[in-house]
Amino acid sequence: EPGLMPWVLLTSFAGPPEPVFRRCREVIDERARPEEHDNLLAVTQVLAGLRYNDARLLALLGGKEAMIESPVLQELLAERMHQVLLRILEVRFGLVPPDVEAALRAVMDDDRLQELVAVAASCPDLETFRQQLAP
């Protein structure tokens, strides 16, 4: 069952961990539904990281690239970027209007959010940010 793989690496087992990591990856790759695959790899890495502080082992589960591919983690990162952007705007211009906040929260693409950080940090006023935010 691929859904159990994130927990397997937290269990106690005899021998070196590498074969167990490899088997967990195989099970996820071969049996996970496509819509679950990336999230299972990411969650397995997160839980494995609680027990193993070894980048080589975590790379067997896809490393940072697998983490980036996880829709759940992408959403969490976007939410964090939204918070940062809103804080920058608040510090620079005061209360952020609800329409600007809503438009900003609709942006989920990391590259676009990175662009908006530069805009928020350098624009002369909130209206300029609002214009740059428009699709």
Coordinates of C-alpha atoms in Angstrom, one line a residue:
E1 CA 0.0 0.0 0.0
P2 CA 1.8 3.2 -1.2
G3 CA -0.1 5.3 1.4
L4 CA 1.9 3.5 4.2
M5 CA 5.3 4.3 2.8
P6 CA 5.7 7.6 4.6
W7 CA 5.4 5.7 7.9
V8 CA 7.7 2.8 7.0
L9 CA 10.8 4.9 7.4
L10 CA 9.9 5.8 11.0
T11 CA 9.6 2.1 12.0
S12 CA 12.4 0.1 13.5
F13 CA 14.1 -2.3 11.1
A14 CA 17.3 -4.3 11.0
G15 CA 20.1 -3.4 8.6
P16 CA 21.0 -0.3 6.8
P17 CA 18.2 2.1 5.8
E18 CA 19.1 2.5 2.1
P19 CA 17.4 -0.6 0.8
V20 CA 14.2 0.3 2.8
F21 CA 14.3 3.8 1.3
R22 CA 14.7 2.3 -2.2
R23 CA 11.8 -0.1 -1.7
C24 CA 9.6 2.7 -0.4
R25 CA 10.4 4.7 -3.5
E26 CA 9.6 1.7 -5.7
V27 CA 6.2 1.1 -4.1
I28 CA 5.3 4.7 -4.5
D29 CA 6.5 4.9 -8.1
E30 CA 4.8 1.6 -9.1
R31 CA 1.5 1.7 -7.1
A32 CA 0.6 5.3 -6.2
R33 CA -2.2 6.9 -8.2
P34 CA -0.8 9.6 -10.4
E35 CA -2.6 12.4 -8.4
E36 CA -1.0 11.1 -5.1
H37 CA 2.5 10.3 -6.3
D38 CA 4.2 13.7 -5.8
N39 CA 2.6 14.3 -2.4
L40 CA 3.5 10.8 -1.2
L41 CA 7.1 11.4 -2.1
A42 CA 7.1 14.7 -0.3
V43 CA 5.4 13.4 2.8
T44 CA 7.7 10.4 2.9
Q45 CA 10.7 12.7 2.8
V46 CA 9.4 14.9 5.5
L47 CA 8.8 12.0 7.8
A48 CA 12.0 10.3 6.9
G49 CA 13.8 13.5 7.7
L50 CA 12.6 13.3 11.3
R51 CA 14.7 10.2 11.7
Y52 CA 17.5 10.4 9.1
N53 CA 19.5 13.6 8.6
D54 CA 21.2 12.3 5.4
A55 CA 20.7 14.1 2.1
R56 CA 21.9 11.1 0.2
L57 CA 19.0 9.0 1.6
L58 CA 16.4 11.7 1.1
A59 CA 17.6 12.0 -2.5
L60 CA 16.4 8.4 -3.0
L61 CA 12.9 9.8 -2.5
G62 CA 13.5 12.6 -5.0
G63 CA 15.3 15.2 -3.0
K64 CA 14.3 18.8 -3.2
E65 CA 12.9 18.4 -6.7
A66 CA 10.2 16.0 -5.4
M67 CA 9.4 18.4 -2.6
I68 CA 8.9 21.2 -5.1
E69 CA 6.6 19.0 -7.2
S70 CA 4.2 18.4 -4.4
P71 CA 0.9 20.3 -4.9
V72 CA 0.4 20.5 -1.1
L73 CA 3.8 22.0 -0.5
Q74 CA 3.4 24.4 -3.4
E75 CA 0.2 25.7 -1.9
L76 CA 1.9 26.1 1.5
L77 CA 4.8 28.0 0.0
A78 CA 2.4 30.2 -2.0
E79 CA 0.5 31.0 1.2
R80 CA 3.8 31.9 2.9
M81 CA 4.7 34.2 0.0
H82 CA 1.3 35.8 0.2
Q83 CA 1.9 36.6 3.9
V84 CA 5.3 38.1 3.2
L85 CA 4.0 40.2 0.3
L86 CA 1.1 41.5 2.3
R87 CA 3.5 42.4 5.2
I88 CA 5.8 44.3 2.8
L89 CA 2.9 46.2 1.4
E90 CA 1.5 47.0 4.8
V91 CA 4.8 48.3 6.1
R92 CA 5.3 50.4 3.1
F93 CA 1.8 51.7 2.4
G94 CA -0.5 50.9 5.4
L95 CA -3.6 48.8 5.3
V96 CA -3.8 46.7 2.2
P97 CA -7.3 46.9 0.5
P98 CA -9.3 43.7 0.3
D99 CA -9.3 43.7 -3.5
V100 CA -5.5 43.8 -3.6
E101 CA -5.3 41.1 -1.0
A102 CA -7.8 38.9 -2.9
A103 CA -6.0 39.4 -6.2
L104 CA -2.6 38.6 -4.6
R105 CA -3.9 35.4 -2.9
A106 CA -5.2 34.2 -6.3
V107 CA -1.6 34.1 -7.6
M108 CA -0.1 30.7 -7.0
D109 CA 2.8 30.6 -9.4
D110 CA 6.1 30.8 -7.6
D111 CA 7.9 32.7 -10.4
R112 CA 5.1 35.3 -10.5
L113 CA 5.2 35.6 -6.7
Q114 CA 8.9 36.2 -6.8
E115 CA 8.3 39.0 -9.4
L116 CA 5.7 40.5 -7.1
V117 CA 8.2 40.6 -4.2
A118 CA 10.5 42.8 -6.3
V119 CA 7.5 45.0 -7.3
A120 CA 6.3 45.3 -3.7
A121 CA 9.8 46.2 -2.5
S122 CA 10.4 48.9 -5.1
C123 CA 7.1 50.4 -6.4
P124 CA 6.4 54.0 -5.5
D125 CA 2.8 53.4 -4.3
L126 CA 0.1 50.8 -3.8
E127 CA -1.7 51.8 -7.1
T128 CA 1.5 50.8 -9.0
F129 CA 1.5 47.5 -7.3
R130 CA -2.1 47.0 -8.0
Q131 CA -1.4 47.6 -11.8
Q132 CA 1.5 45.2 -11.8
L133 CA -0.6 42.6 -10.0
A134 CA -3.3 42.7 -12.7
P135 CA -3.0 39.7 -15.1

